[in-house]
mmCIF file of C-alpha atoms in Angstrom:
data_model
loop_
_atom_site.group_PDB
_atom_site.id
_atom_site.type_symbol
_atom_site.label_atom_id
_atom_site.label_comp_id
_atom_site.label_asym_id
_atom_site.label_seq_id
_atom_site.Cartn_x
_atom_site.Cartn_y
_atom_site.Cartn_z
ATOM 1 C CA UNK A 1416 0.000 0.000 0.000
ATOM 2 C CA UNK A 1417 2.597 2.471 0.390
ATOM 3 C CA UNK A 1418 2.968 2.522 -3.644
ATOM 4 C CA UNK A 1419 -0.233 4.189 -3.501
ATOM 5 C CA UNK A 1420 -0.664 6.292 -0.011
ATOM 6 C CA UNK A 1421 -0.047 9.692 -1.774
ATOM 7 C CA UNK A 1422 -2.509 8.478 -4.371
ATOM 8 C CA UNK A 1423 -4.943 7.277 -2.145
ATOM 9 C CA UNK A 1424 -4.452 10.212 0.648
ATOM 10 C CA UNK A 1425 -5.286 12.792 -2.830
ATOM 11 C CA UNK A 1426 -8.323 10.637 -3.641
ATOM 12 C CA UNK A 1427 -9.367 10.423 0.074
ATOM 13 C CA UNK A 1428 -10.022 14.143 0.277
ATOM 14 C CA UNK A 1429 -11.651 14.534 -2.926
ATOM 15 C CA UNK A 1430 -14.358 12.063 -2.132
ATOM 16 C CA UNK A 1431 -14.553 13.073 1.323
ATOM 17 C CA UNK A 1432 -14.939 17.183 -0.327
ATOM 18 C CA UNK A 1433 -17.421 15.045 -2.820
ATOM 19 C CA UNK A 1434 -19.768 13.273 -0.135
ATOM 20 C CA UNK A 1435 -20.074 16.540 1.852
ATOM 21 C CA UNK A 1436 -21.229 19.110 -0.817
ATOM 22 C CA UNK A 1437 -23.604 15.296 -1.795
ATOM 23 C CA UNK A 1438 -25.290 16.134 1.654
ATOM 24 C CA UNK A 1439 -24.642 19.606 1.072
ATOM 25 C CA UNK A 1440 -27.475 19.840 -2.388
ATOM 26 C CA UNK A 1441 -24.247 20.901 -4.721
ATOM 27 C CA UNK A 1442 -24.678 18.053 -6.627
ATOM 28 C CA UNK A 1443 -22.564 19.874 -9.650
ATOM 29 C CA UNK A 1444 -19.559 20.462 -7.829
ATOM 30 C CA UNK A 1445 -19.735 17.159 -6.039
ATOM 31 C CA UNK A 1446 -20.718 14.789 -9.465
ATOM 32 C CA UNK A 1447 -16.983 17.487 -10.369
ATOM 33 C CA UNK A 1448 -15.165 16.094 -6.735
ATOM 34 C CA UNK A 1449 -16.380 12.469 -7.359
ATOM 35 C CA UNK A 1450 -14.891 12.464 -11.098
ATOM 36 C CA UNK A 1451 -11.879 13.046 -10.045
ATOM 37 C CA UNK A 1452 -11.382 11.281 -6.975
ATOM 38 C CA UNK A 1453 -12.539 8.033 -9.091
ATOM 39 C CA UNK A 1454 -9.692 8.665 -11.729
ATOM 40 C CA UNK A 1455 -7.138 8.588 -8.363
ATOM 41 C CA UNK A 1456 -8.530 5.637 -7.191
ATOM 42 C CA UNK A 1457 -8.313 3.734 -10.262
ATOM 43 C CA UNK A 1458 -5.231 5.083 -10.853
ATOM 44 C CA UNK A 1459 -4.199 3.926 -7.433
ATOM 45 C CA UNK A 1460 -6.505 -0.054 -7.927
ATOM 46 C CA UNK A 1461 -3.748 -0.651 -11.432
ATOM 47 C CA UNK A 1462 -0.667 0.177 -8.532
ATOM 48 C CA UNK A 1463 -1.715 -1.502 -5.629
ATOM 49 C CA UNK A 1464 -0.658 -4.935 -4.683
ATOM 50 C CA UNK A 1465 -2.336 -5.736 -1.564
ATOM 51 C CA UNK A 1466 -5.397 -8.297 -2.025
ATOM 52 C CA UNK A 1467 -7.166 -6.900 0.749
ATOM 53 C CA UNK A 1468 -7.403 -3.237 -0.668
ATOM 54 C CA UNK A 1469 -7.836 -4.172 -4.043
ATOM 55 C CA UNK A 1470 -10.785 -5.704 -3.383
ATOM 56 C CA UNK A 1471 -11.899 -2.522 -0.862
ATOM 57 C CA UNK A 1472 -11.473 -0.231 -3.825
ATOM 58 C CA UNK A 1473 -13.324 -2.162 -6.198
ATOM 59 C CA UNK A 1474 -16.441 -1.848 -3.739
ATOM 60 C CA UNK A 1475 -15.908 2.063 -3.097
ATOM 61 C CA UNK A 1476 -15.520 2.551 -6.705
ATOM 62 C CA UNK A 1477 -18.397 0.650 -7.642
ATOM 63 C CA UNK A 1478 -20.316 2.699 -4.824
ATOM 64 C CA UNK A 1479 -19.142 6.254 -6.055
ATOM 65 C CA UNK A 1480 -18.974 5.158 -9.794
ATOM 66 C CA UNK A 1481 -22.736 4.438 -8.823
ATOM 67 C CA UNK A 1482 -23.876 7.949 -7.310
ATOM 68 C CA UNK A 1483 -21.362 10.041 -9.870
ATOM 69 C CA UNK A 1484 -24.148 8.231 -12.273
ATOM 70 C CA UNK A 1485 -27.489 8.824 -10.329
ATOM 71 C CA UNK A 1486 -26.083 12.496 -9.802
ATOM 72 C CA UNK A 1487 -26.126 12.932 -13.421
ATOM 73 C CA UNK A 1488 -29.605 11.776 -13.371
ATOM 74 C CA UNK A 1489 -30.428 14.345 -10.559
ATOM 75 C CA UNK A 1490 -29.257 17.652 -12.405
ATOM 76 C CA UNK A 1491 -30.550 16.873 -15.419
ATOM 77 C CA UNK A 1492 -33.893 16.485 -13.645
ATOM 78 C CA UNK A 1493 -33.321 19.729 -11.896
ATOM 79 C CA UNK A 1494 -33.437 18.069 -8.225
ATOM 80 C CA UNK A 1495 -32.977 19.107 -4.828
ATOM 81 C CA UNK A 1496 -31.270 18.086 -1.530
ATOM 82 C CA UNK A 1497 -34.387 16.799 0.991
ATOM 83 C CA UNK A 1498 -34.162 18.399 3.974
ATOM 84 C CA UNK A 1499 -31.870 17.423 7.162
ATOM 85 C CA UNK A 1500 -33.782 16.755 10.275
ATOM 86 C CA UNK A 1501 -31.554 19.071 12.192
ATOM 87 C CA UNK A 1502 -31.912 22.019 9.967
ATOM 88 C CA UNK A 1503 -34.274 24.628 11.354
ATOM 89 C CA UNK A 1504 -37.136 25.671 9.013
ATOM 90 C CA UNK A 1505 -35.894 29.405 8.382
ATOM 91 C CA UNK A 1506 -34.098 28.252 6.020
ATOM 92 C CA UNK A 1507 -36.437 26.886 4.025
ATOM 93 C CA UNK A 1508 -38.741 27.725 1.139
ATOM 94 C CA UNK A 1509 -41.841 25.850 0.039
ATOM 95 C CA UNK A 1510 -42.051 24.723 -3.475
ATOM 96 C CA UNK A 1511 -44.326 25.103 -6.156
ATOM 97 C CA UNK A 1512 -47.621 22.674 -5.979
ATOM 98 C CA UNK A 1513 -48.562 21.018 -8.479
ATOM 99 C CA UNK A 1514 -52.118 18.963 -9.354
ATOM 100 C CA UNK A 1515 -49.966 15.758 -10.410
ATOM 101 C CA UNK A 1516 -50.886 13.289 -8.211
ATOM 102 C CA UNK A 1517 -47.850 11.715 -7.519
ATOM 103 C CA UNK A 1518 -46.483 14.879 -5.892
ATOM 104 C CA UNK A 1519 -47.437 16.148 -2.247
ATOM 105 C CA UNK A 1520 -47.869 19.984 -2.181
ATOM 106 C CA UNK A 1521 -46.292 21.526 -0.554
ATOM 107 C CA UNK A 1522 -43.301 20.500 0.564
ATOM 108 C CA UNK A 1523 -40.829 22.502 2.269
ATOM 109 C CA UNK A 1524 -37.492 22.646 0.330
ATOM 110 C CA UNK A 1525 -34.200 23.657 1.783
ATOM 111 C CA UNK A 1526 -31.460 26.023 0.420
ATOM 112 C CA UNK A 1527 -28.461 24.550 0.426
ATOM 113 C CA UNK A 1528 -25.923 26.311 2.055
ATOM 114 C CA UNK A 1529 -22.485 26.375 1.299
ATOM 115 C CA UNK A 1530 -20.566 23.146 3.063
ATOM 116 C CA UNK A 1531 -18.260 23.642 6.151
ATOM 117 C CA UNK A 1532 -15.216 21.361 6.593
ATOM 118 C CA UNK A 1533 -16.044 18.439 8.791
ATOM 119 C CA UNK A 1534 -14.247 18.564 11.738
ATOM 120 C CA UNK A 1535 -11.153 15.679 11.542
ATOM 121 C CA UNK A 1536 -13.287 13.044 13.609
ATOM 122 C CA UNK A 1537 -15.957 13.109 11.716
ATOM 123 C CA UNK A 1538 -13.753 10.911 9.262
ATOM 124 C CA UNK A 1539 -12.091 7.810 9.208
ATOM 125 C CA UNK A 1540 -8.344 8.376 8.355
ATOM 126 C CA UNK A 1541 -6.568 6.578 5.936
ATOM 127 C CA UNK A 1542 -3.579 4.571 8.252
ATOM 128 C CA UNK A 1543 -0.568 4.069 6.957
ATOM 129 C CA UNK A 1544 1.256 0.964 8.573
ATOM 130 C CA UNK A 1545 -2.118 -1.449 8.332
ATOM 131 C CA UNK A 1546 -4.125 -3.557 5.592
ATOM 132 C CA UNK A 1547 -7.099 -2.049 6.331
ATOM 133 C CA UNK A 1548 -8.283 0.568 4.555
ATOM 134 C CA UNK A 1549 -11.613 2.726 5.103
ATOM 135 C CA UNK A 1550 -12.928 5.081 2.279
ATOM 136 C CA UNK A 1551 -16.359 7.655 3.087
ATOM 137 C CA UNK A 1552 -20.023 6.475 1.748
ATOM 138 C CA UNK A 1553 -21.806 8.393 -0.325
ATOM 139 C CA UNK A 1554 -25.598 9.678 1.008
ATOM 140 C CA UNK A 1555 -27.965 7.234 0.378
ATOM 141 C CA UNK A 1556 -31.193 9.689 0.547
ATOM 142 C CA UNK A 1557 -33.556 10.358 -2.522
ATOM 143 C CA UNK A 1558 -33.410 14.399 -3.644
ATOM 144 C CA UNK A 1559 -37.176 15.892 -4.225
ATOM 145 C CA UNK A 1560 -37.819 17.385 -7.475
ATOM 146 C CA UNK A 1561 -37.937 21.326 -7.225
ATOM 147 C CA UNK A 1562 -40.729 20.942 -10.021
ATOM 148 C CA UNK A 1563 -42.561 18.453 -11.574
ATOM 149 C CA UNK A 1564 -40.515 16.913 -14.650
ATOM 150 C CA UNK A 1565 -41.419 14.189 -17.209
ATOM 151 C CA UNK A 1566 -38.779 11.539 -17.404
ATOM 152 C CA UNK A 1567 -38.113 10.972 -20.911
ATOM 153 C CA UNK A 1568 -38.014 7.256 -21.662
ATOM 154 C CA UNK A 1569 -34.668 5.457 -21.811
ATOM 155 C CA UNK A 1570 -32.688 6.008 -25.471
ATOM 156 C CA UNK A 1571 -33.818 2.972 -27.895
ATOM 157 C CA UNK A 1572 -32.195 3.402 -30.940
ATOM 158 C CA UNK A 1573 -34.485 0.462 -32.545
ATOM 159 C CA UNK A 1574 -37.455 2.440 -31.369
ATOM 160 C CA UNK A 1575 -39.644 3.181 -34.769
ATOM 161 C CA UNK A 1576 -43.620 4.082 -35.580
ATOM 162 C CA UNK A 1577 -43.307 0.642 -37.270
ATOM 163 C CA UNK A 1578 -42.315 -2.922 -35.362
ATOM 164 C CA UNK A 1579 -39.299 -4.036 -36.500
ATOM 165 C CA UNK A 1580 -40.498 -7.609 -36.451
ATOM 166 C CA UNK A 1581 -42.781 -6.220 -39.688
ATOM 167 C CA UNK A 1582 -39.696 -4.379 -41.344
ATOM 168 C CA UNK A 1583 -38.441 -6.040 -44.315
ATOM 169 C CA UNK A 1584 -35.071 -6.879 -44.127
ATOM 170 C CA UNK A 1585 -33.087 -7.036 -47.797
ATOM 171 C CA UNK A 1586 -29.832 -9.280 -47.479
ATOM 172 C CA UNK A 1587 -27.623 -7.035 -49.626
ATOM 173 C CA UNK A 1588 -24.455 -9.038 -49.025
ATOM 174 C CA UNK A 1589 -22.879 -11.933 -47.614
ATOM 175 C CA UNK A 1590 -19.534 -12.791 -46.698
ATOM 176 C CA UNK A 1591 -17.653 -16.067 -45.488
ATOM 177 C CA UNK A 1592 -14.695 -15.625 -44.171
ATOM 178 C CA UNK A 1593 -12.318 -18.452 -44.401
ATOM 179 C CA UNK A 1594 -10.517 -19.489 -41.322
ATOM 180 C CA UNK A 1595 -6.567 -17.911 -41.107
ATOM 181 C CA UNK A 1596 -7.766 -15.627 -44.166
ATOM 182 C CA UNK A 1597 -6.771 -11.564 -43.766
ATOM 183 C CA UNK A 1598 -8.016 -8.686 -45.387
ATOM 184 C CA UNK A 1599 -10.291 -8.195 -43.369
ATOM 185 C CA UNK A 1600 -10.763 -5.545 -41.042
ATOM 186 C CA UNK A 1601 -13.958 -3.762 -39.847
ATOM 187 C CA UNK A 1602 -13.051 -1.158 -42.405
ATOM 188 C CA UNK A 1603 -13.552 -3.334 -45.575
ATOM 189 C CA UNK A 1604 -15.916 -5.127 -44.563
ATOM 190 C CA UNK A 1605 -18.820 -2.591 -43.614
ATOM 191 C CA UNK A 1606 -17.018 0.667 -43.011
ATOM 192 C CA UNK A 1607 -18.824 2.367 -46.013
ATOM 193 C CA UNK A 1608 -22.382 1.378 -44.162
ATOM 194 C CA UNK A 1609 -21.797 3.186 -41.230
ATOM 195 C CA UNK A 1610 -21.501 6.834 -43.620
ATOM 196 C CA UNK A 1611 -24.750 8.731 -42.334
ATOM 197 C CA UNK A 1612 -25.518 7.054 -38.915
ATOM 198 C CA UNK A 1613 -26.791 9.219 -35.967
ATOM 199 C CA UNK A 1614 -26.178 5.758 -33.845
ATOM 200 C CA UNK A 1615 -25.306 2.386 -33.768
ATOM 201 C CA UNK A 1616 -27.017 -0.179 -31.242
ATOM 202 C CA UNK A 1617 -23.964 -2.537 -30.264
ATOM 203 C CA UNK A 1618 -25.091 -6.552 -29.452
ATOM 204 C CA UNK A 1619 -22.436 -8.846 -28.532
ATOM 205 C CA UNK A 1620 -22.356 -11.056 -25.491
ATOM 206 C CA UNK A 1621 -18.179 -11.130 -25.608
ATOM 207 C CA UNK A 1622 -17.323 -7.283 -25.319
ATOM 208 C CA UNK A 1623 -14.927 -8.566 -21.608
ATOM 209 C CA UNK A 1624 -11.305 -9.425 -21.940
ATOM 210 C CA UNK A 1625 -8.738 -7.090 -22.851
ATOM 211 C CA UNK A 1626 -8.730 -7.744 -26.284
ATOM 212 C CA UNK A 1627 -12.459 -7.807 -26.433
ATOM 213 C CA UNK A 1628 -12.905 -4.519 -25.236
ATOM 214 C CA UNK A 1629 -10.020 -3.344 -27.912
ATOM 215 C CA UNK A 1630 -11.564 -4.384 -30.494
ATOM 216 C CA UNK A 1631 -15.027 -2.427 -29.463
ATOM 217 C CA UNK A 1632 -12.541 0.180 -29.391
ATOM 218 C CA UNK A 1633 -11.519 -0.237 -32.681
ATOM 219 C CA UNK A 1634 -15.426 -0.033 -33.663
ATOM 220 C CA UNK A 1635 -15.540 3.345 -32.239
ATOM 221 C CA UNK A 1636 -12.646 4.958 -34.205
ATOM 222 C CA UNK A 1637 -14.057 3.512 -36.744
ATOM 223 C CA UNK A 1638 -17.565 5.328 -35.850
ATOM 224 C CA UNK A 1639 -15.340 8.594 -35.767
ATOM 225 C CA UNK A 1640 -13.617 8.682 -38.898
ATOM 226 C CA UNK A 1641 -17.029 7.672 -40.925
ATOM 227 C CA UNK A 1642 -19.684 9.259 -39.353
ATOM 228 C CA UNK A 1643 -17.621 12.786 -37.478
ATOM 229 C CA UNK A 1644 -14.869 13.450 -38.611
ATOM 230 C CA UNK A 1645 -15.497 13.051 -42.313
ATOM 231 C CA UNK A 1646 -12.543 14.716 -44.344
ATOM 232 C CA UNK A 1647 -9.888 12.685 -42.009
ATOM 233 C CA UNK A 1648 -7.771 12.406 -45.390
ATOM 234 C CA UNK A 1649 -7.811 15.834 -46.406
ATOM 235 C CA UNK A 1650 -4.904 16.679 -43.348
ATOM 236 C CA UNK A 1651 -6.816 19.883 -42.402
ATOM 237 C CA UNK A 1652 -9.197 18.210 -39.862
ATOM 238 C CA UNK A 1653 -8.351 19.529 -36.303
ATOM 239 C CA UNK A 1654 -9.594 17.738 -33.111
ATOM 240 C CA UNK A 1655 -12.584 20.039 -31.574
ATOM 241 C CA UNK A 1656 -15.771 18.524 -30.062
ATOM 242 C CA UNK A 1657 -18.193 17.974 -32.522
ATOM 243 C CA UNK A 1658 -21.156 19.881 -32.107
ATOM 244 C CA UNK A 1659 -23.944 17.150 -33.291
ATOM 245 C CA UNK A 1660 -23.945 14.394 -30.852
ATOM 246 C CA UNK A 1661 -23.569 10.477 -31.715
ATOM 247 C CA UNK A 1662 -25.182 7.454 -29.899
ATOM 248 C CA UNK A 1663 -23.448 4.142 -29.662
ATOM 249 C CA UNK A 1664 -25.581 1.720 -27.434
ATOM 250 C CA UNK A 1665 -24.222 -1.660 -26.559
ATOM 251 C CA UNK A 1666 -25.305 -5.103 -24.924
ATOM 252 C CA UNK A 1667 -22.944 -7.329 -23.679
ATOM 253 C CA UNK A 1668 -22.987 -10.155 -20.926
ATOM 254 C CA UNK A 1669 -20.546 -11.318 -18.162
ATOM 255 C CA UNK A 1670 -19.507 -14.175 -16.191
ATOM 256 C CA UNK A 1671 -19.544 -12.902 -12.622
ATOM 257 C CA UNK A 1672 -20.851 -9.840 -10.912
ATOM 258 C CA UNK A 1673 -16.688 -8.783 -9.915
ATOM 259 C CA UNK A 1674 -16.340 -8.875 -13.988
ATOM 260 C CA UNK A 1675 -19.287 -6.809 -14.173
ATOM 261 C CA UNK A 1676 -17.653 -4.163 -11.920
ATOM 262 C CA UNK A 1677 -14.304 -4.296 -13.546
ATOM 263 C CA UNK A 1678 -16.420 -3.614 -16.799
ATOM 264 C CA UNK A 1679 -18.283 -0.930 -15.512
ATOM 265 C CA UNK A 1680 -15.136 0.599 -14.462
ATOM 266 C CA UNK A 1681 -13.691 0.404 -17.911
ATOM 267 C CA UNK A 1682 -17.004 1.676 -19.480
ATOM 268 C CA UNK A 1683 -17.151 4.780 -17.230
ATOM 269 C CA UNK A 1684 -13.509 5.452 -18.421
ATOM 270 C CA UNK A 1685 -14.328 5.072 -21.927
ATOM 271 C CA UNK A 1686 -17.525 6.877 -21.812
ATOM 272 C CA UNK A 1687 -15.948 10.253 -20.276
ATOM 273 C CA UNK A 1688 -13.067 10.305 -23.093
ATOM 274 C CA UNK A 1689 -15.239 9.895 -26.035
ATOM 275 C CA UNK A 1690 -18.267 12.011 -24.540
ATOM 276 C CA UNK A 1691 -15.830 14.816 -24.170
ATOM 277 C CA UNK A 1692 -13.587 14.818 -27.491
ATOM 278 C CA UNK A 1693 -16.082 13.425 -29.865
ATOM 279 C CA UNK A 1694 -19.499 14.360 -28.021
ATOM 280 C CA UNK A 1695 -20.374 10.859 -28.512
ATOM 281 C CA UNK A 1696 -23.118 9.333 -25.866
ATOM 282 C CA UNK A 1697 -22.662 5.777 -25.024
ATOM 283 C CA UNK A 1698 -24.959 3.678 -23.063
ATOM 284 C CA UNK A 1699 -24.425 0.040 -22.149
ATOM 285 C CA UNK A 1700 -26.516 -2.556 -20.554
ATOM 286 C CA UNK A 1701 -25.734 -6.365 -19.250
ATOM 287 C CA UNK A 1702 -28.061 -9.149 -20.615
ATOM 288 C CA UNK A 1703 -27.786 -12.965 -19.242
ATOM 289 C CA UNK A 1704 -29.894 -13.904 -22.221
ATOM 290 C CA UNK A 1705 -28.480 -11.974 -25.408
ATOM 291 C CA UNK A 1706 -27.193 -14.569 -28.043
ATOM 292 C CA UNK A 1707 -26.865 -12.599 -31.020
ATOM 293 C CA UNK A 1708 -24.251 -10.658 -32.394
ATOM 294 C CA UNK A 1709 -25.204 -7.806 -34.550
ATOM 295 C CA UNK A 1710 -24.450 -4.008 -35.427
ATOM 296 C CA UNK A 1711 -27.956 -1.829 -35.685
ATOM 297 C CA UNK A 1712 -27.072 1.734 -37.734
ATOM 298 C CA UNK A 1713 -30.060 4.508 -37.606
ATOM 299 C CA UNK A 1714 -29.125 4.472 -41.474
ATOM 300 C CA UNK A 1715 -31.031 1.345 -41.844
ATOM 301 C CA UNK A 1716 -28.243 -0.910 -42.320
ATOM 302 C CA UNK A 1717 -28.385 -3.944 -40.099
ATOM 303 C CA UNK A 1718 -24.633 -6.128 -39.714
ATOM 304 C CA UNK A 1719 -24.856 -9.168 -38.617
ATOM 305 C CA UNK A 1720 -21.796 -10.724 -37.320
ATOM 306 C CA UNK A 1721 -21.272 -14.435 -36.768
ATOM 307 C CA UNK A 1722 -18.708 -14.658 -33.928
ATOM 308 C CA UNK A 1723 -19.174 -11.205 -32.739
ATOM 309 C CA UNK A 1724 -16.506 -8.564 -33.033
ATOM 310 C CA UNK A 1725 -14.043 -10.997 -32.133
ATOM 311 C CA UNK A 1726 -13.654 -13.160 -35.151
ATOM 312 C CA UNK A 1727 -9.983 -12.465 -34.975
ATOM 313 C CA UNK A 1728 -7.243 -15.195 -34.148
ATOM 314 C CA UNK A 1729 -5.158 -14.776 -30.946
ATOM 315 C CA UNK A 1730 -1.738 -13.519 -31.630
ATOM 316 C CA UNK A 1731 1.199 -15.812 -30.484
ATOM 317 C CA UNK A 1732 3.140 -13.444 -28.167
ATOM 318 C CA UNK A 1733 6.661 -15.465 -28.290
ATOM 319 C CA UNK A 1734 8.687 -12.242 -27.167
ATOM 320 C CA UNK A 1735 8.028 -11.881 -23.819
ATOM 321 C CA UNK A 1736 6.217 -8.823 -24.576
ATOM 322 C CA UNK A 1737 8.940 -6.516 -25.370
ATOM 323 C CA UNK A 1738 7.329 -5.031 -28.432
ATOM 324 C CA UNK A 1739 3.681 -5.547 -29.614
ATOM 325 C CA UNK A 1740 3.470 -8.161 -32.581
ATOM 326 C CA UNK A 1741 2.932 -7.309 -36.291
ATOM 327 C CA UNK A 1742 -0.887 -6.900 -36.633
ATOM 328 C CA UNK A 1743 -1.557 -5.864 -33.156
ATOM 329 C CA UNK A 1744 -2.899 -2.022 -34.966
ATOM 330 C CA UNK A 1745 -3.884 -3.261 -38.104
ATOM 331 C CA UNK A 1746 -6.701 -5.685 -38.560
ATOM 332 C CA UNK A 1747 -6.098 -6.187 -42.478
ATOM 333 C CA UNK A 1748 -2.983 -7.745 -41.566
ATOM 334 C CA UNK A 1749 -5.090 -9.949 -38.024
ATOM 335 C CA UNK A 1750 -5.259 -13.996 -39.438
ATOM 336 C CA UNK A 1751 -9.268 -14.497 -39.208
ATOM 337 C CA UNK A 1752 -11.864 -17.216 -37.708
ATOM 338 C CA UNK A 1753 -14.281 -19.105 -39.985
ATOM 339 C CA UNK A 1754 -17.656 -16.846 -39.330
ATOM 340 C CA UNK A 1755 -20.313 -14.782 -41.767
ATOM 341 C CA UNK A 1756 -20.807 -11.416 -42.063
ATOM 342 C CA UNK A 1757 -23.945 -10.811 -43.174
ATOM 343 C CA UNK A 1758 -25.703 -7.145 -44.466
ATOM 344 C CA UNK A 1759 -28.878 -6.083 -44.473
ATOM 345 C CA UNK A 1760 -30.805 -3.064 -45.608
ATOM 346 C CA UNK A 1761 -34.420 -1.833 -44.371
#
């Protein structure tokens, strides 16, 4: 642990800033505090050694990865902190009623007031010569909304006026791809059908190991040079935030609920790059019972994939990894698995 103390002792204080302004109603500046005290303590979960903490850190990250996301959820709804039972009611206002039913006018809302620092009991410290190691909870109340708001319902990208069970489907082409054959990277094979997309709805129960997830990557860059950044060859393209947003949805599975952590982890990481250098929004769900393996564009185009993303044969690594192995960043030159590739047009 003492790789990681500074780390750790950084992160501490940022979460323990983030949990009071939590308590506190300023959700912005503690979803801000919780951001980056997660990046320390992942930073700090790839450094440490010690079995005991790792697994500590993967529960406290989980928890705060957890409220960074309902806090989202919370501003965009336009929320506010409940009231404390210790707070006298000066210092509160009454909000709007409302005839919805669901609501109870009126109900006394409290202005949050700027936090205090806790005094240095209030805390667990973070010890130094020990295993142990105790991180601060997040609040587990529910904020009441300052004024009634209608939830929008979840992004669907498949969502249409028409079923797509009564959609015909044209099978515009078909490739098999012959076991150890190359030539064929995402690129070739359906890069040209993703020109036009708004989004892409992602199945594929294997998006887990290393590589896995790499190749999703690969996906995504692909996404960016097709569908944003559209003149990549003309060498006058500069990297700015788009201003039109892109959706990539995905559904993948996992073996055990700790792989579903780690994976959640890697998603959150993933989700805060791309949402703030391409603008691109990406959801993800876990299904037990998804089977198929399939690329959805809002274009119409439907890409059916036989063995998933990873169709690709596992490079022999016979140099001890000192260098990365001819292939590794281009999937032209990747040896393939027998699978189809099938295309289809609405």
């Amino acid at each position: 642990m003492a790789d990681t103390s500074l780390l750790l002792q950084k992160s501490y204080t940022l979460i323990q800033q983030a949990a009071l302004n939590d308590r506190n109603g300023q959700y912005s500046i503690a979803l801000n505090l919780y951001t980056n005290g997660l990046e320390g303590l992942m930073s700090a979960l790839k450094l440490e050694k010690n079995d005991r903490v790792i697994q500590t850190l993967k529960i406290k990250i989980t928890e705060y990865f957890s409220r960074a996301e309902q806090l989202k959820e919370i501003i965009k709804k336009g929320y506010v902190a409940p009231p404390q039972m210790n707070q006298s009611c000066h210092d509160c206002v009454t909000s709007p009623s409302t005839s919805t039913s669901h609501y109870q006018p009126p109900q006394p809302v409290y202005k949050p007031t700027a936090p205090s620092a806790p005094p240095p009991s209030q805390y667990h410290p973070i010890p130094t010569n020990t295993e142990e190691l105790i991180l601060p909870s997040v609040p587990t109340f529910s904020p009441l909304p300052s004024v009634p708001t209608q939830t929008p319902p979840p992004f669907n990208p498949s969502a249409t006026n028409i079923s797509s069970s009564s959609l015909a489907k044209e099978l515009i082409s078909s490739k098999k791809i012959e076991n150890g054959s190359i030539g064929n990277s995402y690129e070739s094979l359906f890069g040209d059908r993703l020109i036009g997309c708004t989004w892409i709805k992602v199945e594929d129960p294997y998006i887990r190991t290393r590589h896995q997830i790499d190749n999703f990557v690969k996906l995504i860059e692909l996404v960016i040079s097709k569908c944003i950044f559209k003149d990549l060859n003309s060498g006058n393209v500069k990297l700015q935030k788009p201003s039109t947003k892109f959706k990539i949805d995905l559904t993948t599975s996992t073996e055990s609920q700790q792989q579903e952590d780690e994976l959640k982890l890697t998603f959150y990481q993933l989700r805060e790059q791309i949402s703030s250098q391409y603008n691109i929004i990406f959801s993800y769900q876990f299904s037990n019972t998804i089977h198929d393996r399939s690329i959805e564009c809002s274009n119409g185009y439907l890409i059916k994939l036989g063995r998933g993303l990873d169709f690709y044969q596992k490079p022999i690594n016979n140099n001890n990894g000192l260098f990365s192995q001819v292939s590794t960043f281009n999937q032209d030159l990747k040896p393939c698995l027998e699978c189809n590739i099938d295309i289809f047009k609405k």
